[in-house]
Coordinates of C-alpha atoms and ligand atoms in Angstrom, one line a residue:
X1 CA 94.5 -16.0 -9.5
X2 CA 91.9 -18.1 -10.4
X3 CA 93.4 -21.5 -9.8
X4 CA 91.0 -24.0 -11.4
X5 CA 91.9 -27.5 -9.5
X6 CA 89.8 -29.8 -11.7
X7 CA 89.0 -32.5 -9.8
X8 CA 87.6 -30.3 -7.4
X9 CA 85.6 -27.8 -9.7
X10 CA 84.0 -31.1 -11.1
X11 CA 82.9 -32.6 -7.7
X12 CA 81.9 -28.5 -7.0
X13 CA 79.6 -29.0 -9.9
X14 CA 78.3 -32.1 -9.2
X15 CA 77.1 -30.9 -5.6
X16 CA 75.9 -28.1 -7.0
X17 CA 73.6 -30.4 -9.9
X18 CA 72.5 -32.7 -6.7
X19 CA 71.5 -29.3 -4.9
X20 CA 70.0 -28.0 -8.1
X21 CA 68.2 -31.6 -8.2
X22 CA 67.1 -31.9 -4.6
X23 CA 65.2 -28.2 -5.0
X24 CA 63.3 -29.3 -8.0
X25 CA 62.3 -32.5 -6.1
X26 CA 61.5 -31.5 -2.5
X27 CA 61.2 -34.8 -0.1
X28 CA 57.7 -33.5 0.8
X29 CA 56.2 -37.2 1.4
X30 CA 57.7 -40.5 1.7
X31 CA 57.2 -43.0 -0.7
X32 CA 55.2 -45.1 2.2
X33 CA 52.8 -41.8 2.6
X34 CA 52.5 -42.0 -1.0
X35 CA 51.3 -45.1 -1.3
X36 CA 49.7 -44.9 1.8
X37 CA 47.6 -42.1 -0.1
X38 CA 46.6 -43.9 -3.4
X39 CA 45.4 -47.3 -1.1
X40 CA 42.9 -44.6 0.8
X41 CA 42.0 -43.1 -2.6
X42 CA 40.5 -46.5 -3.9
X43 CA 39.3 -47.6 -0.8
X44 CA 37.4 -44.2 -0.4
X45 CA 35.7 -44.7 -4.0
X46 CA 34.3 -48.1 -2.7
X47 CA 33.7 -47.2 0.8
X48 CA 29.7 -46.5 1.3
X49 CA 30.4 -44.9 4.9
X50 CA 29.9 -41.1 3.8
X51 CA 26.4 -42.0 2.5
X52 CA 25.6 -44.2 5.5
X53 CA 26.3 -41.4 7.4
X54 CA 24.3 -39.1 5.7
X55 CA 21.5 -41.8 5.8
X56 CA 21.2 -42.2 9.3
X57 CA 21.6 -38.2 10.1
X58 CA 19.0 -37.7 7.8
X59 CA 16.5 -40.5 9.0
X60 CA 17.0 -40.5 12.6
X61 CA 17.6 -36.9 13.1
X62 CA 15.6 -35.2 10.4
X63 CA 15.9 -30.9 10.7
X64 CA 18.5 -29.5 13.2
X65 CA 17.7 -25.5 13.3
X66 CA 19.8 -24.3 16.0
X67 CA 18.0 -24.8 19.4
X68 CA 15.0 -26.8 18.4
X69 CA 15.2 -31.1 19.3
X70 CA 16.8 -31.9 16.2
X71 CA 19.8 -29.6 17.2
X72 CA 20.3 -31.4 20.7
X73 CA 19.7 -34.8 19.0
X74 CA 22.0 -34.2 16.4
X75 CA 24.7 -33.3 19.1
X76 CA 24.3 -37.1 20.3
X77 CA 24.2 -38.8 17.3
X78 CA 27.2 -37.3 16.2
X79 CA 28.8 -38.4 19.8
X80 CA 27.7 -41.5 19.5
X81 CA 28.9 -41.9 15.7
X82 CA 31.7 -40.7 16.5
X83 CA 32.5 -43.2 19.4
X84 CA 31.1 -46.1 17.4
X85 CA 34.0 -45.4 14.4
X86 CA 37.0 -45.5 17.3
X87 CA 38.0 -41.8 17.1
X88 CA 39.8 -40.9 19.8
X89 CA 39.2 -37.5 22.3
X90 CA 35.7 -37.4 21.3
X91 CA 33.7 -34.4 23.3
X92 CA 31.0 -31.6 22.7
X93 CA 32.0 -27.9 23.3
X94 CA 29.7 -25.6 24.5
X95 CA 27.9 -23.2 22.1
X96 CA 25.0 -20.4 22.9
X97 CA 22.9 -20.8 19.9
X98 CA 20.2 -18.1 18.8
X99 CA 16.8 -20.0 19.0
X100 CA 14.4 -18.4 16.1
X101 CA 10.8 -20.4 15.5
X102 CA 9.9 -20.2 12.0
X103 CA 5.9 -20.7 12.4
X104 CA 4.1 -20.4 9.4
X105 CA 4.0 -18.6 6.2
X106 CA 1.3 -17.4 3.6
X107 CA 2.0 -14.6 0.9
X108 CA -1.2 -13.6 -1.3
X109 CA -1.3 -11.8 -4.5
X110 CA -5.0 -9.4 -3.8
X111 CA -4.5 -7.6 -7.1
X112 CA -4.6 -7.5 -10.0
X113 CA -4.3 -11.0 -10.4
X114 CA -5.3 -12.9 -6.6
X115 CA -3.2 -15.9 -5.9
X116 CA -1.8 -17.4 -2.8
X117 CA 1.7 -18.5 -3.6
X118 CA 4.1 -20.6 -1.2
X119 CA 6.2 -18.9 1.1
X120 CA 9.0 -19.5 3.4
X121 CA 10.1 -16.6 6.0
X122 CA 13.8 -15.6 6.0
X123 CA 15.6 -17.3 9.4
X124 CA 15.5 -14.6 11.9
X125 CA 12.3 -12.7 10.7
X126 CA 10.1 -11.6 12.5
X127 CA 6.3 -12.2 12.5
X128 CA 3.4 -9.9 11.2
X129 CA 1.3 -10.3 13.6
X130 CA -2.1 -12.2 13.5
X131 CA -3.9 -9.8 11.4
X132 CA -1.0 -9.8 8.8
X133 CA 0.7 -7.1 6.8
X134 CA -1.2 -5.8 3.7
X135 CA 0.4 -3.0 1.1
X136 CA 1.1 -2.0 -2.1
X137 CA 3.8 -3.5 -4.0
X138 CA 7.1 -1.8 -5.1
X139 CA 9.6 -4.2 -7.5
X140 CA 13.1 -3.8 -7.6
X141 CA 15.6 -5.6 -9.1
X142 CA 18.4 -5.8 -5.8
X143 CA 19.5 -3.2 -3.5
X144 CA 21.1 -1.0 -5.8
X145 CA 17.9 -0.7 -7.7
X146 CA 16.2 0.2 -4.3
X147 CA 18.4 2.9 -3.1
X148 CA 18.3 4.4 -6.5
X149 CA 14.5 5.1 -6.1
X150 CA 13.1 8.4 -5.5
X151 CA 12.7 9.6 -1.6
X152 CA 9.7 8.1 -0.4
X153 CA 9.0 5.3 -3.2
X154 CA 8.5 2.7 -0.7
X155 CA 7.1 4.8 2.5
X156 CA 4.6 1.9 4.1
X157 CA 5.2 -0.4 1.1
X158 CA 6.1 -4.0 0.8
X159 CA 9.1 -4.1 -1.2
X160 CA 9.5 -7.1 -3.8
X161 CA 13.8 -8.0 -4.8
X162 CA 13.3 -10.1 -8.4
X163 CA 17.0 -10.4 -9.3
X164 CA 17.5 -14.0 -9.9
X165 CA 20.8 -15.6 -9.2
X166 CA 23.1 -17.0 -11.6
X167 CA 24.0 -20.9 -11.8
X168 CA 27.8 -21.5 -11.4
X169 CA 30.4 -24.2 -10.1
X170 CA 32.1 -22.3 -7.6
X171 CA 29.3 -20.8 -5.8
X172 CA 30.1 -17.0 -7.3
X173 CA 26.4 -16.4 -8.4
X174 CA 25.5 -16.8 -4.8
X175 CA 27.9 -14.3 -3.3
X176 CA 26.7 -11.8 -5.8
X177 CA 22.8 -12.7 -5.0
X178 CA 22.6 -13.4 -1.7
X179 CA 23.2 -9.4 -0.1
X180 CA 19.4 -8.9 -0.6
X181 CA 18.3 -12.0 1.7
X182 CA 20.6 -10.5 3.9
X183 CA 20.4 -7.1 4.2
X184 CA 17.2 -6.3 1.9
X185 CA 15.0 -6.1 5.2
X186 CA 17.3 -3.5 6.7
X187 CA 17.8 -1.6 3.3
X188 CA 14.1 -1.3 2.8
X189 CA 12.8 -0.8 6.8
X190 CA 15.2 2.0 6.5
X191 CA 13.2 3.9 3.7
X192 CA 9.9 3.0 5.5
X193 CA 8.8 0.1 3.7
X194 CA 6.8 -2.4 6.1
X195 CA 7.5 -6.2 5.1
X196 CA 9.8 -7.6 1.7
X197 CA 9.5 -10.8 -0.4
X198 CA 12.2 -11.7 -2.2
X199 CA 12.9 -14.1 -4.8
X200 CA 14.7 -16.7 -3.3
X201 CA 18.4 -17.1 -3.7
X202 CA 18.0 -20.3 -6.1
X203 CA 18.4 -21.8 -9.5
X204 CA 15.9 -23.8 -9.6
X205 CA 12.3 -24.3 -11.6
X206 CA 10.2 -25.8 -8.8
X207 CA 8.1 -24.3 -6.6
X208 CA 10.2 -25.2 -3.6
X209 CA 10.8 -21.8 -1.9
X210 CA 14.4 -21.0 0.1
X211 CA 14.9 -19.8 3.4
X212 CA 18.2 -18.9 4.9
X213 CA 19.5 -15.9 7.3
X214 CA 18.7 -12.6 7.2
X215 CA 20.6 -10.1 9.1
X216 CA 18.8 -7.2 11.0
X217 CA 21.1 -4.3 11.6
X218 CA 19.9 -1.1 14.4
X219 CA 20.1 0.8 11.5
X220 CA 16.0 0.3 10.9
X221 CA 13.2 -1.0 12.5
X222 CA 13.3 -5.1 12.1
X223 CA 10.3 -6.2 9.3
X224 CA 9.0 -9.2 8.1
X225 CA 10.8 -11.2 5.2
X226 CA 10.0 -14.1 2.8
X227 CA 10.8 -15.9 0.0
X228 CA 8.5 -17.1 -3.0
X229 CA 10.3 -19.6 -5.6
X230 CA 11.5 -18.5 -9.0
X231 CA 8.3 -19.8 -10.9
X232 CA 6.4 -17.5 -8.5
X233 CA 8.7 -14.7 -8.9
X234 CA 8.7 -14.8 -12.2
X235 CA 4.6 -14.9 -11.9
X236 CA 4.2 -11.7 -9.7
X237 CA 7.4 -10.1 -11.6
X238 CA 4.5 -10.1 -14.4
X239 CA 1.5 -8.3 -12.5
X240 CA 4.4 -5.8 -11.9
X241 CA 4.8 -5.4 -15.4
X242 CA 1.0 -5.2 -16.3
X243 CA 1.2 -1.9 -15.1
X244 CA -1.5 -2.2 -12.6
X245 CA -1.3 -1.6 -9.0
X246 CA 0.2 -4.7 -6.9
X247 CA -1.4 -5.2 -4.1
X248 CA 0.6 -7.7 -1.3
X249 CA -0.7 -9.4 2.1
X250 CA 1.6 -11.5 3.9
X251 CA 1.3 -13.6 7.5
X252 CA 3.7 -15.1 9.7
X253 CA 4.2 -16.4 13.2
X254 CA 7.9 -16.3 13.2
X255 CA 9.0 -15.4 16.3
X256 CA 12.6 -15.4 18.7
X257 CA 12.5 -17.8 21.6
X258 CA 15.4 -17.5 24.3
X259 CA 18.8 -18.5 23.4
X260 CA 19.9 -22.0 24.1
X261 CA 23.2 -24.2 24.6
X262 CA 24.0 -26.4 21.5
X263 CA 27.5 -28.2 21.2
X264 CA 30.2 -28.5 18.5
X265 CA 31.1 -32.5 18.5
X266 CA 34.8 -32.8 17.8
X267 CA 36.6 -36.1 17.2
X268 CA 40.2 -37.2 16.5
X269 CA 43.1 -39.1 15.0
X270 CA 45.6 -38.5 17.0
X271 CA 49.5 -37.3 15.5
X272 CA 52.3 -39.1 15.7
X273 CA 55.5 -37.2 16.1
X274 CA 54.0 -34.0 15.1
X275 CA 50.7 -34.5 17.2
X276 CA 50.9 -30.8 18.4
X277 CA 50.1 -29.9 14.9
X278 CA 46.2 -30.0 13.8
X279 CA 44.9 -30.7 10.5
X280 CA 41.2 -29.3 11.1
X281 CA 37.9 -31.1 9.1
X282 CA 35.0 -28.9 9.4
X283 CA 31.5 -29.1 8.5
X284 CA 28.2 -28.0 10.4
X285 CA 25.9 -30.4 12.2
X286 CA 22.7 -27.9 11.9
X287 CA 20.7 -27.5 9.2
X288 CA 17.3 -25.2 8.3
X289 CA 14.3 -26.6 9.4
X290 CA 11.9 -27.1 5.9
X291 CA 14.1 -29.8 4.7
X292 CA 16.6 -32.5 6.6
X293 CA 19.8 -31.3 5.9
X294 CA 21.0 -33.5 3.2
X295 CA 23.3 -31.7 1.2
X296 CA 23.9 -28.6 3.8
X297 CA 25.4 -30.4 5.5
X298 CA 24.8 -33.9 6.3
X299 CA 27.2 -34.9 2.8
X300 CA 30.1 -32.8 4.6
X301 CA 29.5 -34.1 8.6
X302 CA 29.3 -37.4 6.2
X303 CA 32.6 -36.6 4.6
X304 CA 34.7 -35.3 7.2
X305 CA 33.5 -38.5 9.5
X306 CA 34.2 -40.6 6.5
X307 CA 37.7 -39.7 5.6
X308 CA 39.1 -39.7 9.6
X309 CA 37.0 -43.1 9.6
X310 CA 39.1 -44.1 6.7
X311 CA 42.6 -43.2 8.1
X312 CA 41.7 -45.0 11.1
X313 CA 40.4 -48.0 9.7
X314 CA 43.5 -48.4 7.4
X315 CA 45.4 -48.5 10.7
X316 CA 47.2 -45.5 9.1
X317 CA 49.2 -43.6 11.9
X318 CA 48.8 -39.5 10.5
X319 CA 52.0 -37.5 11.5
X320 CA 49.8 -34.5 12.4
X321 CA 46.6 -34.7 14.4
X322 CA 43.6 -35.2 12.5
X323 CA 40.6 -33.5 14.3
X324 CA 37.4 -33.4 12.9
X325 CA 34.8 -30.6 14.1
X326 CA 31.1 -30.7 13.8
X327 CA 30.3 -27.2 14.3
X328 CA 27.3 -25.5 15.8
X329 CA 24.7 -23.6 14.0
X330 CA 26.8 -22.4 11.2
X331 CA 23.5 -21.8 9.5
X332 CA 22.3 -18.6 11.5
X333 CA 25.3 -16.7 12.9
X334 CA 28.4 -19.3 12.6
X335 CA 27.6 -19.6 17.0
X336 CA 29.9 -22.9 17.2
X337 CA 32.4 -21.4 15.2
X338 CA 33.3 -18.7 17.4
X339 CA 32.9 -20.8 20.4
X340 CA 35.5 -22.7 19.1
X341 CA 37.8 -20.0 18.1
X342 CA 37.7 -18.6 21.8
X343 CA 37.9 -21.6 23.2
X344 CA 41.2 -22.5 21.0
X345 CA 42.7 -18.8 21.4
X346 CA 46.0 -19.7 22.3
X347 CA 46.2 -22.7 20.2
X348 CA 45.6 -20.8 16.9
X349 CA 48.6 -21.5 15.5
X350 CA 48.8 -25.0 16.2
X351 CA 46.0 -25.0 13.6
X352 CA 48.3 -25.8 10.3
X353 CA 45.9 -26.5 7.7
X354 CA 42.2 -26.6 7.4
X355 CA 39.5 -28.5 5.2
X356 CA 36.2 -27.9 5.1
X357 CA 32.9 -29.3 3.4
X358 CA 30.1 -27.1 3.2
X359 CA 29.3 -27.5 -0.2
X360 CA 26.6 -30.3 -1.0
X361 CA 27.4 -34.1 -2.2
X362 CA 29.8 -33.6 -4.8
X363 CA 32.0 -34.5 -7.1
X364 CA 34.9 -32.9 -6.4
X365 CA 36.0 -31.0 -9.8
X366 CA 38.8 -29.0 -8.7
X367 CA 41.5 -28.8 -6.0
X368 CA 41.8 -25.1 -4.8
X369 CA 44.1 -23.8 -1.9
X370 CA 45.1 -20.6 0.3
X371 CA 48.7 -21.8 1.6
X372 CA 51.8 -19.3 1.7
X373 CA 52.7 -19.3 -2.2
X374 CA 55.9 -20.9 -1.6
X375 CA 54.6 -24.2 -0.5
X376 CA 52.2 -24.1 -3.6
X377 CA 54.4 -27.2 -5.2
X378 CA 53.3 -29.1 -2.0
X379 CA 50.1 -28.4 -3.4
X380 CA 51.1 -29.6 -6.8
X381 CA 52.9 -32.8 -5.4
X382 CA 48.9 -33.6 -3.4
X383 CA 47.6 -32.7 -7.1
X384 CA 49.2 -34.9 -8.9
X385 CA 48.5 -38.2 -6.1
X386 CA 44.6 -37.0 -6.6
X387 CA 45.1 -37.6 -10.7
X388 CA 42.6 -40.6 -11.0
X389 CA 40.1 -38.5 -10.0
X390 CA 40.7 -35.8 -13.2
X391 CA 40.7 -33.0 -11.2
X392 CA 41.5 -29.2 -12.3
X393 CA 44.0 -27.4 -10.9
X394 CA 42.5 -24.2 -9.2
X395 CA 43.8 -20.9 -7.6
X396 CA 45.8 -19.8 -4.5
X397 CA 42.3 -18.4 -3.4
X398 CA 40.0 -20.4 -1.9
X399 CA 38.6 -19.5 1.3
X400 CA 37.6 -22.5 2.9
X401 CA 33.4 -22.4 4.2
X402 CA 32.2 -20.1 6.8
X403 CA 33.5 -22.1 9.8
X404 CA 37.0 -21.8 9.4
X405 CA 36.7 -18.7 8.4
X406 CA 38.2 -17.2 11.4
X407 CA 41.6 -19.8 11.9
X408 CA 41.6 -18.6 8.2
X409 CA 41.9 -14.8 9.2
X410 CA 44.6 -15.5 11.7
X411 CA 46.5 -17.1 8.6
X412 CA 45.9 -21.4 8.5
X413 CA 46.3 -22.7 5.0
X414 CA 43.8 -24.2 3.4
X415 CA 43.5 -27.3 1.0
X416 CA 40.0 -27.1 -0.9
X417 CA 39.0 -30.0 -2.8
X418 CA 36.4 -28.2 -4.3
X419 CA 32.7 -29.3 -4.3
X420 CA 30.4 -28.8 -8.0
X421 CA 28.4 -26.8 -6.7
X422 CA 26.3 -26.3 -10.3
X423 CA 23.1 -27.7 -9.0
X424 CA 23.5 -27.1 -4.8
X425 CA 21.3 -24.1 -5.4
X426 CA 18.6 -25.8 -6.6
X427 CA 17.9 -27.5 -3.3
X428 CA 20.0 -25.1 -0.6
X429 CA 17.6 -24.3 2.3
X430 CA 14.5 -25.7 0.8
X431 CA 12.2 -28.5 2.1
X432 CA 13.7 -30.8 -0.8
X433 CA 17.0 -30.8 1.0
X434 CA 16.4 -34.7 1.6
X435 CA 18.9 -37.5 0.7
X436 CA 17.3 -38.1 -2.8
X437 CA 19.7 -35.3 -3.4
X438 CA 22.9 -37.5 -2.3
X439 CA 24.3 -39.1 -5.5
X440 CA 26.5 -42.2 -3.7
X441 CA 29.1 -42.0 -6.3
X442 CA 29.9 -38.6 -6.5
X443 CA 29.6 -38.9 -2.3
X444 CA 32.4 -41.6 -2.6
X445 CA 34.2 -39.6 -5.3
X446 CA 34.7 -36.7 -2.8
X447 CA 35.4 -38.8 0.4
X448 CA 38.5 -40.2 -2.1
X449 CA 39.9 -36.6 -2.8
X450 CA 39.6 -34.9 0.6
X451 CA 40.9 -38.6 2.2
X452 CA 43.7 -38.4 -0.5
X453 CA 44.3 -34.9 0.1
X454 CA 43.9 -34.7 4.3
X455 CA 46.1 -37.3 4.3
X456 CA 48.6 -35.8 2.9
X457 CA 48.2 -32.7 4.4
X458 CA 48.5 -34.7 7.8
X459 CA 52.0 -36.2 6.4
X460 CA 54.0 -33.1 4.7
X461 CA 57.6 -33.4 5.8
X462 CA 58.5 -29.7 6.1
X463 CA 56.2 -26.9 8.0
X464 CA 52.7 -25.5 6.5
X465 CA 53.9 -21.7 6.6
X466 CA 51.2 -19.3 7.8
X467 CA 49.3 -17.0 5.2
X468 CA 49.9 -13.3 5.7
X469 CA 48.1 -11.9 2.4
X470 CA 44.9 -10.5 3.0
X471 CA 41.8 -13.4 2.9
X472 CA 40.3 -12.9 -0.6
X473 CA 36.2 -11.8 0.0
X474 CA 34.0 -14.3 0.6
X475 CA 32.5 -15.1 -2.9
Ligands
LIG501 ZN1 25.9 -25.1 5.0

């Protein structure tokens, strides 16, 4: 029955061994894309564009807070930087910004111990008022420490949060830290407190105090909210714990100004045969007012800039479209991220894979990704062409920044060349967000692994799948 012709059971075989062969070693790149990828590694790590970039934002532009002049002239200079480095299809799109004045702070200790420490208000507060807010003190740890407090504890009180954050890589000990900037207002207006001061969501010693959003919800009437550094923390964290009454004042003039038009700036490389097809680079172009935006996010408008300028300059012609987006006001409501998600609606899913650098100057340490589990070796093959750099391997579970958070959602991979984020938190949101901060060679270290790796991206020879497991939570 089983008539073994051997001749053709061997050639059988042999198919079946060059099948066996070809599945091991997908074609994902050519050997041209390859090469084409280890030339823009090298001349990433001696190309001093990024940091130029960041430069010039930083010095000619200064703070960008959504709606004030440094918003609008960040919008041109990113047009005309843009322009000036030959990307093609360069344009604003429209974005409705909230417009919130910071004013200014003061927080006083009036007993036991009177001191005045520095203060920034959360984005979004509101004021006090020009007589101020004065009140007893209540110190809790975080929110769960607040609601566990007997009914009343902090009737017409000003609540103090003291949990400190933890210092990490990947950013976790800011997901865990951040809920009380923002929510703690809400949380504590609800039980009837009137103003909070939190310790701000930092690892740092100095005395450099950190803003960043709050989030009012109906839930509770909207109070004040501001920061004091973790030196001052620590200070009133110990009247607390003489046992004496606290006594608090705070003053601020924050206030809401009517909404304004800002503008995402969007630049490209433009595909070749699969043009249709866009590989998305996203940072934000606004930054908190105290400092100028260095490291959030000048380094990743620098990056995303750098690496298209890069492509270009190489006269390399990417397979995929290569569109870089400088988003609007990611810093106080994402605003020119969901403009650009409504705008792009139908297009979605022509949105295959998305980078994005919100993450300080750098190095890269590790290359993470969210891309449908079976092209994971595609994954490994871009590993292995970033190996010069001695990067780790990470997870299937990044989650990209805030701004592509919603192509994420609707399922686009993403490629993370992962930012070390050990010391960001020591400057995030604070008026020492300057470019002393930038380190050029760890700037040029990450413009060579998200060049390397967007490149790549740009050139894979089979489909990026879309992601149907659930996002992992935002860490
Ligand atoms: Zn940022």
């Amino acid at each position: 029955m089983l008539n073994l012709n051997y001749p053709f059971f061997a050639g059988l075989l042999l198919t079946l061994c060059a099948a066996a062969t070809a599945a091991e070693k997908p074609q994902n790149f050519t050997r041209a894309d390859l090469s084409a990828a280890s030339t823009l590694r090298e001349r990433a790590l001696a190309d001093t564009t990024a940091f130029a970039l960041v430069e010039s934002l930083t010095t000619e532009v200064g703070p960008r807070p959504a709606g004030s002049p440094g918003d609008k002239a960040a919008v041109a200079w990113a047009l005309r930087e843009m322009q000036r480095l030959g990307f093609a299809n360069v344009r604003t799109l429209e974005a409705v910004v909230p417009h919130w004045e910071r004013g200014e702070a003061e927080f006083q200790v009036l007993s036991p111990y009177p001191q005045a420490m520095p203060t920034l208000a959360l984005g979004g507060s509101v004021g006090t008022g020009q007589s101020g807010i004065e009140g007893d003190g209540v110190m809790v740890k975080d929110l769960d420490a607040l609601a566990a407090l007997p009914p009343g504890a902090v009737k017409d009180k000003i609540v103090f949060f003291s949990n400190r954050m933890e210092r990490t890589r990947d950013g976790a000990g800011y997901g865990k830290a951040v809920v009380v900037r923002a929510s703690g207002a809400t949380a504590a207006a609800a039980l009837g407190a009137t103003a909070i001061v939190i310790r701000s969501i930092s690892t740092s010693d100095s005395r450099f105090p950190h803003t960043g959003a709050l989030r009012y919800t109906n839930a509770a009437p909207r109070i004040p909210a501001l920061a004091i550094s973790n030196p001052d923390a620590d200070a009133l964290a110990r009247q607390f714990e003489s046992g004496q009454p606290v006594r608090l004042k705070l003053k601020s003039s924050s206030r809401d100004l009517p909404a304004m038009r800002s503008a995402n700036v969007i630049g490209e490389i433009p595909g070749t045969d699969r043009a249709d097809e866009i590989v998305i680079l996203g940072a934000h172009l606004d930054s908190w007012d105290p400092g100028v935006g260095a490291i959030d996010d000048g380094a990743g408008v620098a990056l995303m800039m750098g690496v298209a300028k890069l492509i270009r300059e190489l006269d390399l012609k990417p397979r995929r479209t290569i569109r870089v987006v400088l988003f609007a006001n990611e810093e106080f409501g994402t605003s020119g991220s969901q403009a650009y998600l409504a705008a792009n609606e139908a297009e979605a899913s022509h949105h295959v894979l998305g980078f994005e650098a919100d993450f300080g100057a750098g190095p890269v340490w590790r290359l993470s990704s969210r891309v449908n589990p079976q092209q994971l070796p595609v994954v490994d093959q871009i590993f292995r062409a970033l190996a010069p750099l001695k990067l780790q391997r990470g997870d299937n579970e990044a989650r990209g920044g805030a701004d592509l958070d919603g192509l994420g959602k609707l399922g686009m991979p993403i490629l993370s060349p992962d930012l070390d984020g050990t010391n960001y938190f020591d400057v995030h949101h604070t008026a020492n967000d300057t470019l002393a901060q930038v380190d050029p060679q760890a700037l040029r270290q990450s413009l060579a692994a998200f060049a390397t790796a967007v490149w790549l991206g740009a050139q894979y020879s089979g489909s990026w799948e879309r992601v149907t497991t659930a996002k992992p939570p935002r860490r």
